[in-house]
């Protein structure tokens, strides 16, 4: 409990939880395969590079809803296949990367619960990151939802 209070006192955190009708392996592959990630995350085709191992670099050029492009870079801090991915994101003017933690828990069905956490430096940064992460999870949900004839 003490660490959570310290983290809250030193930063602005958010936690998002989403349950998908997909096995953890499918969620993991969507998040760690460049071609799949580009499809659902709004990245420029061919801009995603991933070396999914602790310390391995990644980069992607994202496209915003208004069509602007911005490059993102970082490295993987923790890689526990189909369970936990901690992604470090380089932030301009910051010596340390911002870490985003993605935890996967597979349930029966197969269903997977995703818990995404991030701590930011300011309330504004947290709000922007939380909005972006919510959009990512919405897109991932759509990407992994089986298309059924209605």
PDB file of C-alpha atoms in Angstrom:
ATOM      1  CA  UNK A   1       0.000   0.000   0.000  1.00  0.00           C
ATOM      2  CA  UNK A   2       2.864   2.394   0.761  1.00  0.00           C
ATOM      3  CA  UNK A   3       4.256   2.207  -2.780  1.00  0.00           C
ATOM      4  CA  UNK A   4       0.890   2.965  -4.369  1.00  0.00           C
ATOM      5  CA  UNK A   5       0.529   6.054  -2.193  1.00  0.00           C
ATOM      6  CA  UNK A   6       4.056   7.183  -3.086  1.00  0.00           C
ATOM      7  CA  UNK A   7       3.371   6.685  -6.799  1.00  0.00           C
ATOM      8  CA  UNK A   8       0.128   8.642  -6.508  1.00  0.00           C
ATOM      9  CA  UNK A   9       1.894  11.441  -4.635  1.00  0.00           C
ATOM     10  CA  UNK A  10       4.708  11.684  -7.213  1.00  0.00           C
ATOM     11  CA  UNK A  11       2.692  11.334 -10.383  1.00  0.00           C
ATOM     12  CA  UNK A  12      -0.658  11.090 -12.055  1.00  0.00           C
ATOM     13  CA  UNK A  13      -1.752   7.527 -12.761  1.00  0.00           C
ATOM     14  CA  UNK A  14      -4.562   5.809 -14.564  1.00  0.00           C
ATOM     15  CA  UNK A  15      -5.679   2.206 -14.923  1.00  0.00           C
ATOM     16  CA  UNK A  16      -7.907   0.890 -17.706  1.00  0.00           C
ATOM     17  CA  UNK A  17      -9.448  -2.586 -17.681  1.00  0.00           C
ATOM     18  CA  UNK A  18     -11.013  -4.272 -20.692  1.00  0.00           C
ATOM     19  CA  UNK A  19     -12.195  -7.857 -21.254  1.00  0.00           C
ATOM     20  CA  UNK A  20     -11.997  -9.211 -24.804  1.00  0.00           C
ATOM     21  CA  UNK A  21     -13.505 -12.344 -26.332  1.00  0.00           C
ATOM     22  CA  UNK A  22     -10.093 -13.563 -27.481  1.00  0.00           C
ATOM     23  CA  UNK A  23      -7.345 -15.781 -26.078  1.00  0.00           C
ATOM     24  CA  UNK A  24      -4.304 -14.113 -24.489  1.00  0.00           C
ATOM     25  CA  UNK A  25      -2.124 -15.347 -27.374  1.00  0.00           C
ATOM     26  CA  UNK A  26      -4.248 -13.382 -29.884  1.00  0.00           C
ATOM     27  CA  UNK A  27      -4.105 -10.231 -27.724  1.00  0.00           C
ATOM     28  CA  UNK A  28      -0.328 -10.643 -27.297  1.00  0.00           C
ATOM     29  CA  UNK A  29       0.224 -11.117 -31.036  1.00  0.00           C
ATOM     30  CA  UNK A  30      -1.905  -8.065 -31.862  1.00  0.00           C
ATOM     31  CA  UNK A  31       0.263  -5.987 -29.513  1.00  0.00           C
ATOM     32  CA  UNK A  32       3.680  -7.444 -30.507  1.00  0.00           C
ATOM     33  CA  UNK A  33       3.427  -8.172 -34.264  1.00  0.00           C
ATOM     34  CA  UNK A  34       4.264  -5.112 -36.413  1.00  0.00           C
ATOM     35  CA  UNK A  35       1.729  -5.869 -39.170  1.00  0.00           C
ATOM     36  CA  UNK A  36      -1.123  -6.476 -36.733  1.00  0.00           C
ATOM     37  CA  UNK A  37      -0.215  -3.513 -34.518  1.00  0.00           C
ATOM     38  CA  UNK A  38      -0.193  -1.154 -37.526  1.00  0.00           C
ATOM     39  CA  UNK A  39      -3.686  -2.357 -38.518  1.00  0.00           C
ATOM     40  CA  UNK A  40      -5.435  -1.615 -35.230  1.00  0.00           C
ATOM     41  CA  UNK A  41      -3.284   1.032 -33.522  1.00  0.00           C
ATOM     42  CA  UNK A  42      -3.420   3.657 -36.252  1.00  0.00           C
ATOM     43  CA  UNK A  43       0.219   3.439 -37.291  1.00  0.00           C
ATOM     44  CA  UNK A  44       1.565   4.248 -40.745  1.00  0.00           C
ATOM     45  CA  UNK A  45       1.899   0.992 -42.694  1.00  0.00           C
ATOM     46  CA  UNK A  46       5.535  -0.171 -42.683  1.00  0.00           C
ATOM     47  CA  UNK A  47       6.569   2.236 -39.870  1.00  0.00           C
ATOM     48  CA  UNK A  48       6.300  -0.288 -37.018  1.00  0.00           C
ATOM     49  CA  UNK A  49       9.487  -2.051 -35.894  1.00  0.00           C
ATOM     50  CA  UNK A  50       9.501  -4.286 -32.808  1.00  0.00           C
ATOM     51  CA  UNK A  51      12.295  -6.221 -31.111  1.00  0.00           C
ATOM     52  CA  UNK A  52      10.114  -7.823 -28.423  1.00  0.00           C
ATOM     53  CA  UNK A  53      12.619  -8.715 -25.689  1.00  0.00           C
ATOM     54  CA  UNK A  54      13.751  -6.868 -22.554  1.00  0.00           C
ATOM     55  CA  UNK A  55      15.795  -3.889 -23.756  1.00  0.00           C
ATOM     56  CA  UNK A  56      14.688  -4.397 -27.369  1.00  0.00           C
ATOM     57  CA  UNK A  57      13.779  -1.206 -29.249  1.00  0.00           C
ATOM     58  CA  UNK A  58      10.471  -0.400 -30.934  1.00  0.00           C
ATOM     59  CA  UNK A  59       9.236   2.439 -33.083  1.00  0.00           C
ATOM     60  CA  UNK A  60       6.081   3.440 -34.905  1.00  0.00           C
ATOM     61  CA  UNK A  61       4.722   6.481 -36.697  1.00  0.00           C
ATOM     62  CA  UNK A  62       1.188   7.099 -35.501  1.00  0.00           C
ATOM     63  CA  UNK A  63      -1.588   8.894 -37.371  1.00  0.00           C
ATOM     64  CA  UNK A  64      -4.002  11.090 -35.412  1.00  0.00           C
ATOM     65  CA  UNK A  65      -7.693  11.351 -36.331  1.00  0.00           C
ATOM     66  CA  UNK A  66      -6.966  14.685 -38.088  1.00  0.00           C
ATOM     67  CA  UNK A  67      -4.312  13.001 -40.278  1.00  0.00           C
ATOM     68  CA  UNK A  68      -1.207  14.360 -38.521  1.00  0.00           C
ATOM     69  CA  UNK A  69       1.690  11.936 -38.121  1.00  0.00           C
ATOM     70  CA  UNK A  70       4.019  11.678 -35.147  1.00  0.00           C
ATOM     71  CA  UNK A  71       6.882   9.242 -34.532  1.00  0.00           C
ATOM     72  CA  UNK A  72       7.102   7.247 -31.296  1.00  0.00           C
ATOM     73  CA  UNK A  73      10.150   5.347 -30.055  1.00  0.00           C
ATOM     74  CA  UNK A  74      11.052   3.364 -26.984  1.00  0.00           C
ATOM     75  CA  UNK A  75      12.097  -0.026 -25.697  1.00  0.00           C
ATOM     76  CA  UNK A  76      10.556  -3.028 -23.986  1.00  0.00           C
ATOM     77  CA  UNK A  77      11.254  -3.050 -20.235  1.00  0.00           C
ATOM     78  CA  UNK A  78       9.506  -6.332 -19.311  1.00  0.00           C
ATOM     79  CA  UNK A  79       8.422  -9.140 -21.630  1.00  0.00           C
ATOM     80  CA  UNK A  80       6.496 -12.081 -20.125  1.00  0.00           C
ATOM     81  CA  UNK A  81       4.838 -13.679 -23.152  1.00  0.00           C
ATOM     82  CA  UNK A  82       1.019 -13.724 -23.113  1.00  0.00           C
ATOM     83  CA  UNK A  83       1.015 -12.226 -19.580  1.00  0.00           C
ATOM     84  CA  UNK A  84       2.799  -8.908 -19.125  1.00  0.00           C
ATOM     85  CA  UNK A  85       4.381  -6.305 -21.391  1.00  0.00           C
ATOM     86  CA  UNK A  86       5.980  -3.140 -20.025  1.00  0.00           C
ATOM     87  CA  UNK A  87       6.664  -0.672 -22.821  1.00  0.00           C
ATOM     88  CA  UNK A  88       9.003   2.261 -22.271  1.00  0.00           C
ATOM     89  CA  UNK A  89       8.124   5.298 -24.385  1.00  0.00           C
ATOM     90  CA  UNK A  90      10.712   7.984 -25.044  1.00  0.00           C
ATOM     91  CA  UNK A  91       9.426  11.420 -24.066  1.00  0.00           C
ATOM     92  CA  UNK A  92      11.072  14.644 -25.252  1.00  0.00           C
ATOM     93  CA  UNK A  93      12.961  16.369 -22.453  1.00  0.00           C
ATOM     94  CA  UNK A  94      12.791  13.366 -20.109  1.00  0.00           C
ATOM     95  CA  UNK A  95      15.865  11.292 -19.225  1.00  0.00           C
ATOM     96  CA  UNK A  96      13.747   8.235 -18.357  1.00  0.00           C
ATOM     97  CA  UNK A  97      11.095   6.680 -20.596  1.00  0.00           C
ATOM     98  CA  UNK A  98       7.442   6.750 -19.581  1.00  0.00           C
ATOM     99  CA  UNK A  99       6.384   3.168 -18.803  1.00  0.00           C
ATOM    100  CA  UNK A 100       3.060   1.671 -19.845  1.00  0.00           C
ATOM    101  CA  UNK A 101       2.209  -1.702 -18.271  1.00  0.00           C
ATOM    102  CA  UNK A 102      -0.098  -4.155 -20.014  1.00  0.00           C
ATOM    103  CA  UNK A 103      -1.193  -7.212 -17.997  1.00  0.00           C
ATOM    104  CA  UNK A 104      -3.136 -10.048 -19.628  1.00  0.00           C
ATOM    105  CA  UNK A 105      -5.219 -12.589 -17.714  1.00  0.00           C
ATOM    106  CA  UNK A 106      -6.875 -15.345 -19.722  1.00  0.00           C
ATOM    107  CA  UNK A 107     -10.196 -16.633 -18.488  1.00  0.00           C
ATOM    108  CA  UNK A 108     -12.463 -19.405 -19.692  1.00  0.00           C
ATOM    109  CA  UNK A 109     -14.247 -18.820 -22.899  1.00  0.00           C
ATOM    110  CA  UNK A 110     -11.528 -17.906 -24.135  1.00  0.00           C
ATOM    111  CA  UNK A 111     -11.643 -14.381 -22.767  1.00  0.00           C
ATOM    112  CA  UNK A 112      -8.743 -12.158 -21.822  1.00  0.00           C
ATOM    113  CA  UNK A 113      -8.800  -9.285 -19.362  1.00  0.00           C
ATOM    114  CA  UNK A 114      -6.334  -6.497 -20.124  1.00  0.00           C
ATOM    115  CA  UNK A 115      -5.222  -4.138 -17.380  1.00  0.00           C
ATOM    116  CA  UNK A 116      -3.310  -1.149 -18.760  1.00  0.00           C
ATOM    117  CA  UNK A 117      -1.531   1.192 -16.310  1.00  0.00           C
ATOM    118  CA  UNK A 118       0.556   4.297 -16.704  1.00  0.00           C
ATOM    119  CA  UNK A 119       1.922   7.006 -14.408  1.00  0.00           C
ATOM    120  CA  UNK A 120       2.523  10.457 -15.882  1.00  0.00           C
ATOM    121  CA  UNK A 121       4.158  13.674 -14.640  1.00  0.00           C
ATOM    122  CA  UNK A 122       1.180  16.013 -14.933  1.00  0.00           C
ATOM    123  CA  UNK A 123      -2.607  15.807 -14.906  1.00  0.00           C
ATOM    124  CA  UNK A 124      -2.672  17.038 -18.515  1.00  0.00           C
ATOM    125  CA  UNK A 125      -0.229  14.339 -19.650  1.00  0.00           C
ATOM    126  CA  UNK A 126      -2.255  11.711 -17.764  1.00  0.00           C
ATOM    127  CA  UNK A 127      -5.528  12.861 -19.340  1.00  0.00           C
ATOM    128  CA  UNK A 128      -4.022  12.821 -22.855  1.00  0.00           C
ATOM    129  CA  UNK A 129      -2.402   9.412 -22.287  1.00  0.00           C
ATOM    130  CA  UNK A 130      -5.579   7.955 -20.804  1.00  0.00           C
ATOM    131  CA  UNK A 131      -7.616   9.219 -23.765  1.00  0.00           C
ATOM    132  CA  UNK A 132      -5.075   7.760 -26.206  1.00  0.00           C
ATOM    133  CA  UNK A 133      -4.968   4.421 -24.358  1.00  0.00           C
ATOM    134  CA  UNK A 134      -8.778   4.240 -24.291  1.00  0.00           C
ATOM    135  CA  UNK A 135      -8.815   4.751 -28.073  1.00  0.00           C
ATOM    136  CA  UNK A 136      -6.142   2.028 -28.439  1.00  0.00           C
ATOM    137  CA  UNK A 137      -8.194  -0.445 -26.381  1.00  0.00           C
ATOM    138  CA  UNK A 138     -11.342   0.421 -28.375  1.00  0.00           C
ATOM    139  CA  UNK A 139      -9.474  -0.242 -31.640  1.00  0.00           C
ATOM    140  CA  UNK A 140      -7.953  -3.466 -30.287  1.00  0.00           C
ATOM    141  CA  UNK A 141     -11.424  -4.652 -29.199  1.00  0.00           C
ATOM    142  CA  UNK A 142     -12.790  -4.012 -32.695  1.00  0.00           C
ATOM    143  CA  UNK A 143      -9.748  -5.683 -34.316  1.00  0.00           C
ATOM    144  CA  UNK A 144     -10.074  -8.855 -32.209  1.00  0.00           C
ATOM    145  CA  UNK A 145     -13.885  -9.123 -32.284  1.00  0.00           C
ATOM    146  CA  UNK A 146     -14.901 -11.938 -34.620  1.00  0.00           C
ATOM    147  CA  UNK A 147     -16.979 -10.632 -37.468  1.00  0.00           C
ATOM    148  CA  UNK A 148     -20.285 -12.472 -37.537  1.00  0.00           C
ATOM    149  CA  UNK A 149     -22.969 -12.243 -40.169  1.00  0.00           C
ATOM    150  CA  UNK A 150     -25.988 -10.472 -38.750  1.00  0.00           C
TER     151      UNK A 150
END
